[in-house]
Amino acid sequence: MTRTGTRRRTGRKSIQWKDLTPGQQTALLTLASVQVSLAATAWADLALRPAEEVNGGKGKWAAIIAINFVGPVLYFRRGIRR
């Protein structure tokens, strides 16, 4: 929005939830659920795991986990010392 409260025209139409088909809505909700579950599981594991068992700093991995899908997978693949 501009200072006067009017919107600028960008030529792009924003997609809203109601514009999606039921199948698209289901797919989006499923992907979002998987993402949240992965991140929550990774953060819980990181919080409970001793620092000696983590490759690198815990703060670094906490931030990396926040990256959609890639972060939690990287943590479980590379962040844990085996």
PDB file as gemmi writes it, atoms N, CA and C in Angstrom:
CRYST1    1.000    1.000    1.000  90.00  90.00  90.00 P 1                      
ATOM      1  N   MET A   1       0.831  -1.182   0.000  1.00  0.00           N  
ATOM      2  CA  MET A   1       0.000   0.000   0.000  1.00  0.00           C  
ATOM      3  C   MET A   1       0.875   1.244   0.000  1.00  0.00           C  
ATOM      4  N   THR A   2       0.384   2.266  -0.614  1.00  0.00           N  
ATOM      5  CA  THR A   2       1.111   3.531  -0.630  1.00  0.00           C  
ATOM      6  C   THR A   2       0.724   4.333   0.605  1.00  0.00           C  
ATOM      7  N   ARG A   3       1.331   5.478   0.774  1.00  0.00           N  
ATOM      8  CA  ARG A   3       1.035   6.312   1.942  1.00  0.00           C  
ATOM      9  C   ARG A   3      -0.408   6.793   1.976  1.00  0.00           C  
ATOM     10  N   THR A   4      -1.026   6.902   0.834  1.00  0.00           N  
ATOM     11  CA  THR A   4      -2.411   7.380   0.807  1.00  0.00           C  
ATOM     12  C   THR A   4      -3.405   6.255   1.074  1.00  0.00           C  
ATOM     13  N   GLY A   5      -2.907   5.034   1.210  1.00  0.00           N  
ATOM     14  CA  GLY A   5      -3.782   3.921   1.531  1.00  0.00           C  
ATOM     15  C   GLY A   5      -4.324   3.188   0.317  1.00  0.00           C  
ATOM     16  N   THR A   6      -3.858   3.554  -0.861  1.00  0.00           N  
ATOM     17  CA  THR A   6      -4.311   2.844  -2.060  1.00  0.00           C  
ATOM     18  C   THR A   6      -3.295   1.786  -2.441  1.00  0.00           C  
ATOM     19  N   ARG A   7      -3.760   0.758  -3.098  1.00  0.00           N  
ATOM     20  CA  ARG A   7      -2.860  -0.309  -3.513  1.00  0.00           C  
ATOM     21  C   ARG A   7      -2.298  -0.018  -4.893  1.00  0.00           C  
ATOM     22  N   ARG A   8      -1.055  -0.432  -5.080  1.00  0.00           N  
ATOM     23  CA  ARG A   8      -0.449  -0.312  -6.400  1.00  0.00           C  
ATOM     24  C   ARG A   8      -0.854  -1.520  -7.223  1.00  0.00           C  
ATOM     25  N   ARG A   9      -1.010  -1.345  -8.487  1.00  0.00           N  
ATOM     26  CA  ARG A   9      -1.335  -2.435  -9.387  1.00  0.00           C  
ATOM     27  C   ARG A   9      -0.033  -3.049  -9.894  1.00  0.00           C  
ATOM     28  N   THR A  10       0.149  -4.318  -9.621  1.00  0.00           N  
ATOM     29  CA  THR A  10       1.369  -4.985 -10.066  1.00  0.00           C  
ATOM     30  C   THR A  10       1.115  -5.864 -11.277  1.00  0.00           C  
ATOM     31  N   GLY A  11      -0.131  -6.049 -11.640  1.00  0.00           N  
ATOM     32  CA  GLY A  11      -0.449  -6.893 -12.770  1.00  0.00           C  
ATOM     33  C   GLY A  11      -0.557  -8.356 -12.400  1.00  0.00           C  
ATOM     34  N   ARG A  12      -0.288  -8.698 -11.146  1.00  0.00           N  
ATOM     35  CA  ARG A  12      -0.382 -10.077 -10.682  1.00  0.00           C  
ATOM     36  C   ARG A  12      -1.599 -10.224  -9.783  1.00  0.00           C  
ATOM     37  N   LYS A  13      -2.297 -11.323  -9.969  1.00  0.00           N  
ATOM     38  CA  LYS A  13      -3.428 -11.608  -9.100  1.00  0.00           C  
ATOM     39  C   LYS A  13      -2.931 -12.512  -7.983  1.00  0.00           C  
ATOM     40  N   SER A  14      -3.207 -12.153  -6.755  1.00  0.00           N  
ATOM     41  CA  SER A  14      -2.795 -13.009  -5.653  1.00  0.00           C  
ATOM     42  C   SER A  14      -3.773 -14.180  -5.555  1.00  0.00           C  
ATOM     43  N   ILE A  15      -3.221 -15.330  -5.243  1.00  0.00           N  
ATOM     44  CA  ILE A  15      -4.040 -16.524  -5.108  1.00  0.00           C  
ATOM     45  C   ILE A  15      -4.498 -16.613  -3.664  1.00  0.00           C  
ATOM     46  N   GLN A  16      -5.767 -16.821  -3.486  1.00  0.00           N  
ATOM     47  CA  GLN A  16      -6.333 -16.937  -2.156  1.00  0.00           C  
ATOM     48  C   GLN A  16      -6.776 -18.375  -1.915  1.00  0.00           C  
ATOM     49  N   TRP A  17      -6.973 -18.706  -0.652  1.00  0.00           N  
ATOM     50  CA  TRP A  17      -7.361 -20.053  -0.266  1.00  0.00           C  
ATOM     51  C   TRP A  17      -8.608 -20.516  -1.026  1.00  0.00           C  
ATOM     52  N   LYS A  18      -9.576 -19.639  -1.159  1.00  0.00           N  
ATOM     53  CA  LYS A  18     -10.835 -20.018  -1.823  1.00  0.00           C  
ATOM     54  C   LYS A  18     -10.641 -20.297  -3.313  1.00  0.00           C  
ATOM     55  N   ASP A  19      -9.535 -19.830  -3.899  1.00  0.00           N  
ATOM     56  CA  ASP A  19      -9.262 -20.073  -5.315  1.00  0.00           C  
ATOM     57  C   ASP A  19      -8.701 -21.475  -5.575  1.00  0.00           C  
ATOM     58  N   LEU A  20      -8.242 -22.147  -4.527  1.00  0.00           N  
ATOM     59  CA  LEU A  20      -7.653 -23.468  -4.674  1.00  0.00           C  
ATOM     60  C   LEU A  20      -8.736 -24.538  -4.730  1.00  0.00           C  
ATOM     61  N   THR A  21      -8.462 -25.599  -5.461  1.00  0.00           N  
ATOM     62  CA  THR A  21      -9.382 -26.730  -5.503  1.00  0.00           C  
ATOM     63  C   THR A  21      -9.275 -27.482  -4.178  1.00  0.00           C  
ATOM     64  N   PRO A  22     -10.271 -28.293  -3.841  1.00  0.00           N  
ATOM     65  CA  PRO A  22     -10.164 -29.086  -2.603  1.00  0.00           C  
ATOM     66  C   PRO A  22      -8.911 -29.973  -2.575  1.00  0.00           C  
ATOM     67  N   GLY A  23      -8.523 -30.529  -3.711  1.00  0.00           N  
ATOM     68  CA  GLY A  23      -7.309 -31.338  -3.769  1.00  0.00           C  
ATOM     69  C   GLY A  23      -6.066 -30.513  -3.471  1.00  0.00           C  
ATOM     70  N   GLN A  24      -6.006 -29.299  -3.992  1.00  0.00           N  
ATOM     71  CA  GLN A  24      -4.863 -28.415  -3.736  1.00  0.00           C  
ATOM     72  C   GLN A  24      -4.830 -28.003  -2.267  1.00  0.00           C  
ATOM     73  N   GLN A  25      -5.990 -27.739  -1.704  1.00  0.00           N  
ATOM     74  CA  GLN A  25      -6.061 -27.380  -0.290  1.00  0.00           C  
ATOM     75  C   GLN A  25      -5.564 -28.528   0.582  1.00  0.00           C  
ATOM     76  N   THR A  26      -5.991 -29.745   0.239  1.00  0.00           N  
ATOM     77  CA  THR A  26      -5.556 -30.925   0.992  1.00  0.00           C  
ATOM     78  C   THR A  26      -4.044 -31.116   0.877  1.00  0.00           C  
ATOM     79  N   ALA A  27      -3.518 -30.973  -0.332  1.00  0.00           N  
ATOM     80  CA  ALA A  27      -2.074 -31.131  -0.536  1.00  0.00           C  
ATOM     81  C   ALA A  27      -1.295 -30.086   0.256  1.00  0.00           C  
ATOM     82  N   LEU A  28      -1.761 -28.860   0.239  1.00  0.00           N  
ATOM     83  CA  LEU A  28      -1.082 -27.781   0.960  1.00  0.00           C  
ATOM     84  C   LEU A  28      -1.106 -28.027   2.467  1.00  0.00           C  
ATOM     85  N   LEU A  29      -2.247 -28.444   2.991  1.00  0.00           N  
ATOM     86  CA  LEU A  29      -2.344 -28.731   4.420  1.00  0.00           C  
ATOM     87  C   LEU A  29      -1.469 -29.927   4.809  1.00  0.00           C  
ATOM     88  N   THR A  30      -1.405 -30.932   3.946  1.00  0.00           N  
ATOM     89  CA  THR A  30      -0.563 -32.096   4.209  1.00  0.00           C  
ATOM     90  C   THR A  30       0.910 -31.701   4.249  1.00  0.00           C  
ATOM     91  N   LEU A  31       1.351 -30.930   3.261  1.00  0.00           N  
ATOM     92  CA  LEU A  31       2.751 -30.480   3.227  1.00  0.00           C  
ATOM     93  C   LEU A  31       3.084 -29.608   4.436  1.00  0.00           C  
ATOM     94  N   ALA A  32       2.173 -28.740   4.804  1.00  0.00           N  
ATOM     95  CA  ALA A  32       2.402 -27.881   5.972  1.00  0.00           C  
ATOM     96  C   ALA A  32       2.507 -28.721   7.247  1.00  0.00           C  
ATOM     97  N   SER A  33       1.665 -29.743   7.369  1.00  0.00           N  
ATOM     98  CA  SER A  33       1.707 -30.622   8.542  1.00  0.00           C  
ATOM     99  C   SER A  33       3.025 -31.389   8.610  1.00  0.00           C  
ATOM    100  N   VAL A  34       3.484 -31.878   7.471  1.00  0.00           N  
ATOM    101  CA  VAL A  34       4.762 -32.597   7.431  1.00  0.00           C  
ATOM    102  C   VAL A  34       5.900 -31.662   7.828  1.00  0.00           C  
ATOM    103  N   GLN A  35       5.890 -30.446   7.302  1.00  0.00           N  
ATOM    104  CA  GLN A  35       6.942 -29.479   7.619  1.00  0.00           C  
ATOM    105  C   GLN A  35       6.978 -29.166   9.112  1.00  0.00           C  
ATOM    106  N   VAL A  36       5.827 -28.878   9.690  1.00  0.00           N  
ATOM    107  CA  VAL A  36       5.768 -28.539  11.114  1.00  0.00           C  
ATOM    108  C   VAL A  36       6.207 -29.732  11.964  1.00  0.00           C  
ATOM    109  N   SER A  37       5.779 -30.928  11.587  1.00  0.00           N  
ATOM    110  CA  SER A  37       6.160 -32.133  12.334  1.00  0.00           C  
ATOM    111  C   SER A  37       7.665 -32.375  12.273  1.00  0.00           C  
ATOM    112  N   LEU A  38       8.242 -32.241  11.079  1.00  0.00           N  
ATOM    113  CA  LEU A  38       9.689 -32.415  10.940  1.00  0.00           C  
ATOM    114  C   LEU A  38      10.454 -31.403  11.794  1.00  0.00           C  
ATOM    115  N   ALA A  39      10.059 -30.149  11.705  1.00  0.00           N  
ATOM    116  CA  ALA A  39      10.758 -29.106  12.451  1.00  0.00           C  
ATOM    117  C   ALA A  39      10.614 -29.310  13.961  1.00  0.00           C  
ATOM    118  N   ALA A  40       9.410 -29.625  14.418  1.00  0.00           N  
ATOM    119  CA  ALA A  40       9.187 -29.822  15.856  1.00  0.00           C  
ATOM    120  C   ALA A  40       9.998 -31.008  16.375  1.00  0.00           C  
ATOM    121  N   THR A  41      10.032 -32.083  15.607  1.00  0.00           N  
ATOM    122  CA  THR A  41      10.795 -33.263  16.010  1.00  0.00           C  
ATOM    123  C   THR A  41      12.286 -32.952  16.055  1.00  0.00           C  
ATOM    124  N   ALA A  42      12.782 -32.231  15.052  1.00  0.00           N  
ATOM    125  CA  ALA A  42      14.202 -31.882  15.017  1.00  0.00           C  
ATOM    126  C   ALA A  42      14.573 -30.956  16.167  1.00  0.00           C  
ATOM    127  N   TRP A  43      13.736 -29.950  16.437  1.00  0.00           N  
ATOM    128  CA  TRP A  43      14.035 -29.031  17.549  1.00  0.00           C  
ATOM    129  C   TRP A  43      13.979 -29.748  18.892  1.00  0.00           C  
ATOM    130  N   ALA A  44      13.032 -30.649  19.058  1.00  0.00           N  
ATOM    131  CA  ALA A  44      12.951 -31.410  20.310  1.00  0.00           C  
ATOM    132  C   ALA A  44      14.189 -32.285  20.485  1.00  0.00           C  
ATOM    133  N   ASP A  45      14.598 -32.961  19.424  1.00  0.00           N  
ATOM    134  CA  ASP A  45      15.801 -33.787  19.482  1.00  0.00           C  
ATOM    135  C   ASP A  45      17.024 -32.940  19.805  1.00  0.00           C  
ATOM    136  N   LEU A  46      17.133 -31.796  19.155  1.00  0.00           N  
ATOM    137  CA  LEU A  46      18.268 -30.903  19.384  1.00  0.00           C  
ATOM    138  C   LEU A  46      18.298 -30.422  20.839  1.00  0.00           C  
ATOM    139  N   ALA A  47      17.143 -30.097  21.383  1.00  0.00           N  
ATOM    140  CA  ALA A  47      17.081 -29.604  22.759  1.00  0.00           C  
ATOM    141  C   ALA A  47      17.483 -30.675  23.767  1.00  0.00           C  
ATOM    142  N   LEU A  48      17.130 -31.925  23.491  1.00  0.00           N  
ATOM    143  CA  LEU A  48      17.408 -33.006  24.430  1.00  0.00           C  
ATOM    144  C   LEU A  48      18.772 -33.661  24.232  1.00  0.00           C  
ATOM    145  N   ARG A  49      19.363 -33.472  23.076  1.00  0.00           N  
ATOM    146  CA  ARG A  49      20.639 -34.116  22.758  1.00  0.00           C  
ATOM    147  C   ARG A  49      21.794 -33.321  23.373  1.00  0.00           C  
ATOM    148  N   PRO A  50      22.752 -34.000  24.025  1.00  0.00           N  
ATOM    149  CA  PRO A  50      23.925 -33.304  24.568  1.00  0.00           C  
ATOM    150  C   PRO A  50      24.729 -32.628  23.450  1.00  0.00           C  
ATOM    151  N   ALA A  51      25.317 -31.500  23.745  1.00  0.00           N  
ATOM    152  CA  ALA A  51      26.074 -30.730  22.748  1.00  0.00           C  
ATOM    153  C   ALA A  51      27.206 -31.551  22.131  1.00  0.00           C  
ATOM    154  N   GLU A  52      27.761 -32.491  22.885  1.00  0.00           N  
ATOM    155  CA  GLU A  52      28.858 -33.303  22.368  1.00  0.00           C  
ATOM    156  C   GLU A  52      28.410 -34.215  21.229  1.00  0.00           C  
ATOM    157  N   GLU A  53      27.123 -34.475  21.134  1.00  0.00           N  
ATOM    158  CA  GLU A  53      26.596 -35.368  20.101  1.00  0.00           C  
ATOM    159  C   GLU A  53      26.084 -34.609  18.876  1.00  0.00           C  
ATOM    160  N   VAL A  54      26.321 -33.301  18.826  1.00  0.00           N  
ATOM    161  CA  VAL A  54      25.864 -32.476  17.709  1.00  0.00           C  
ATOM    162  C   VAL A  54      27.077 -31.958  16.955  1.00  0.00           C  
ATOM    163  N   ASN A  55      27.062 -32.118  15.638  1.00  0.00           N  
ATOM    164  CA  ASN A  55      28.139 -31.577  14.796  1.00  0.00           C  
ATOM    165  C   ASN A  55      27.935 -30.079  14.637  1.00  0.00           C  
ATOM    166  N   GLY A  56      28.783 -29.282  15.254  1.00  0.00           N  
ATOM    167  CA  GLY A  56      28.626 -27.828  15.194  1.00  0.00           C  
ATOM    168  C   GLY A  56      27.807 -27.340  16.378  1.00  0.00           C  
ATOM    169  N   GLY A  57      27.542 -26.056  16.396  1.00  0.00           N  
ATOM    170  CA  GLY A  57      26.821 -25.469  17.511  1.00  0.00           C  
ATOM    171  C   GLY A  57      25.320 -25.718  17.460  1.00  0.00           C  
ATOM    172  N   LYS A  58      24.733 -25.837  18.629  1.00  0.00           N  
ATOM    173  CA  LYS A  58      23.289 -26.047  18.702  1.00  0.00           C  
ATOM    174  C   LYS A  58      22.527 -24.846  18.156  1.00  0.00           C  
ATOM    175  N   GLY A  59      23.026 -23.638  18.380  1.00  0.00           N  
ATOM    176  CA  GLY A  59      22.367 -22.430  17.870  1.00  0.00           C  
ATOM    177  C   GLY A  59      22.306 -22.415  16.354  1.00  0.00           C  
ATOM    178  N   LYS A  60      23.412 -22.857  15.746  1.00  0.00           N  
ATOM    179  CA  LYS A  60      23.461 -22.928  14.287  1.00  0.00           C  
ATOM    180  C   LYS A  60      22.415 -23.903  13.774  1.00  0.00           C  
ATOM    181  N   TRP A  61      22.326 -25.076  14.392  1.00  0.00           N  
ATOM    182  CA  TRP A  61      21.361 -26.079  13.938  1.00  0.00           C  
ATOM    183  C   TRP A  61      19.929 -25.652  14.213  1.00  0.00           C  
ATOM    184  N   ALA A  62      19.686 -24.932  15.301  1.00  0.00           N  
ATOM    185  CA  ALA A  62      18.332 -24.437  15.573  1.00  0.00           C  
ATOM    186  C   ALA A  62      17.866 -23.516  14.448  1.00  0.00           C  
ATOM    187  N   ALA A  63      18.781 -22.684  13.949  1.00  0.00           N  
ATOM    188  CA  ALA A  63      18.429 -21.786  12.836  1.00  0.00           C  
ATOM    189  C   ALA A  63      18.252 -22.559  11.533  1.00  0.00           C  
ATOM    190  N   ILE A  64      19.102 -23.532  11.285  1.00  0.00           N  
ATOM    191  CA  ILE A  64      19.019 -24.309  10.047  1.00  0.00           C  
ATOM    192  C   ILE A  64      17.710 -25.100   9.992  1.00  0.00           C  
ATOM    193  N   ILE A  65      17.283 -25.619  11.126  1.00  0.00           N  
ATOM    194  CA  ILE A  65      16.042 -26.397  11.175  1.00  0.00           C  
ATOM    195  C   ILE A  65      14.854 -25.564  10.714  1.00  0.00           C  
ATOM    196  N   ALA A  66      14.921 -24.248  10.880  1.00  0.00           N  
ATOM    197  CA  ALA A  66      13.813 -23.374  10.487  1.00  0.00           C  
ATOM    198  C   ALA A  66      13.628 -23.287   8.974  1.00  0.00           C  
ATOM    199  N   ILE A  67      14.604 -23.750   8.198  1.00  0.00           N  
ATOM    200  CA  ILE A  67      14.494 -23.720   6.738  1.00  0.00           C  
ATOM    201  C   ILE A  67      13.557 -24.845   6.309  1.00  0.00           C  
ATOM    202  N   ASN A  68      12.521 -24.498   5.576  1.00  0.00           N  
ATOM    203  CA  ASN A  68      11.493 -25.469   5.190  1.00  0.00           C  
ATOM    204  C   ASN A  68      12.066 -26.748   4.618  1.00  0.00           C  
ATOM    205  N   PHE A  69      11.596 -27.857   5.131  1.00  0.00           N  
ATOM    206  CA  PHE A  69      11.934 -29.218   4.723  1.00  0.00           C  
ATOM    207  C   PHE A  69      13.436 -29.505   4.742  1.00  0.00           C  
ATOM    208  N   VAL A  70      14.214 -28.674   4.130  1.00  0.00           N  
ATOM    209  CA  VAL A  70      15.652 -28.920   4.009  1.00  0.00           C  
ATOM    210  C   VAL A  70      16.339 -28.913   5.369  1.00  0.00           C  
ATOM    211  N   GLY A  71      16.003 -27.969   6.217  1.00  0.00           N  
ATOM    212  CA  GLY A  71      16.672 -27.825   7.510  1.00  0.00           C  
ATOM    213  C   GLY A  71      16.557 -29.044   8.409  1.00  0.00           C  
ATOM    214  N   PRO A  72      15.334 -29.527   8.680  1.00  0.00           N  
ATOM    215  CA  PRO A  72      15.223 -30.709   9.532  1.00  0.00           C  
ATOM    216  C   PRO A  72      15.907 -31.945   8.933  1.00  0.00           C  
ATOM    217  N   VAL A  73      15.794 -32.119   7.637  1.00  0.00           N  
ATOM    218  CA  VAL A  73      16.439 -33.264   6.986  1.00  0.00           C  
ATOM    219  C   VAL A  73      17.956 -33.158   7.123  1.00  0.00           C  
ATOM    220  N   LEU A  74      18.509 -31.965   6.907  1.00  0.00           N  
ATOM    221  CA  LEU A  74      19.952 -31.766   7.080  1.00  0.00           C  
ATOM    222  C   LEU A  74      20.384 -32.069   8.513  1.00  0.00           C  
ATOM    223  N   TYR A  75      19.580 -31.627   9.473  1.00  0.00           N  
ATOM    224  CA  TYR A  75      19.926 -31.873  10.872  1.00  0.00           C  
ATOM    225  C   TYR A  75      20.016 -33.376  11.144  1.00  0.00           C  
ATOM    226  N   PHE A  76      19.007 -34.127  10.705  1.00  0.00           N  
ATOM    227  CA  PHE A  76      19.015 -35.563  10.974  1.00  0.00           C  
ATOM    228  C   PHE A  76      20.093 -36.296  10.173  1.00  0.00           C  
ATOM    229  N   ARG A  77      20.465 -35.774   9.021  1.00  0.00           N  
ATOM    230  CA  ARG A  77      21.497 -36.419   8.192  1.00  0.00           C  
ATOM    231  C   ARG A  77      22.918 -36.020   8.594  1.00  0.00           C  
ATOM    232  N   ARG A  78      23.127 -34.739   8.904  1.00  0.00           N  
ATOM    233  CA  ARG A  78      24.489 -34.226   9.129  1.00  0.00           C  
ATOM    234  C   ARG A  78      24.740 -33.663  10.524  1.00  0.00           C  
ATOM    235  N   GLY A  79      23.689 -33.317  11.242  1.00  0.00           N  
ATOM    236  CA  GLY A  79      23.875 -32.619  12.514  1.00  0.00           C  
ATOM    237  C   GLY A  79      24.134 -33.506  13.697  1.00  0.00           C  
ATOM    238  N   ILE A  80      23.806 -34.781  13.592  1.00  0.00           N  
ATOM    239  CA  ILE A  80      23.959 -35.693  14.717  1.00  0.00           C  
ATOM    240  C   ILE A  80      25.200 -36.541  14.512  1.00  0.00           C  
ATOM    241  N   ARG A  81      26.049 -36.574  15.540  1.00  0.00           N  
ATOM    242  CA  ARG A  81      27.246 -37.425  15.477  1.00  0.00           C  
ATOM    243  C   ARG A  81      26.840 -38.864  15.714  1.00  0.00           C  
ATOM    244  N   ARG A  82      27.335 -39.727  14.888  1.00  0.00           N  
ATOM    245  CA  ARG A  82      27.012 -41.157  15.016  1.00  0.00           C  
ATOM    246  C   ARG A  82      28.257 -41.953  15.235  1.00  0.00           C  
TER     247      ARG A  82                                                      
END                                                                             
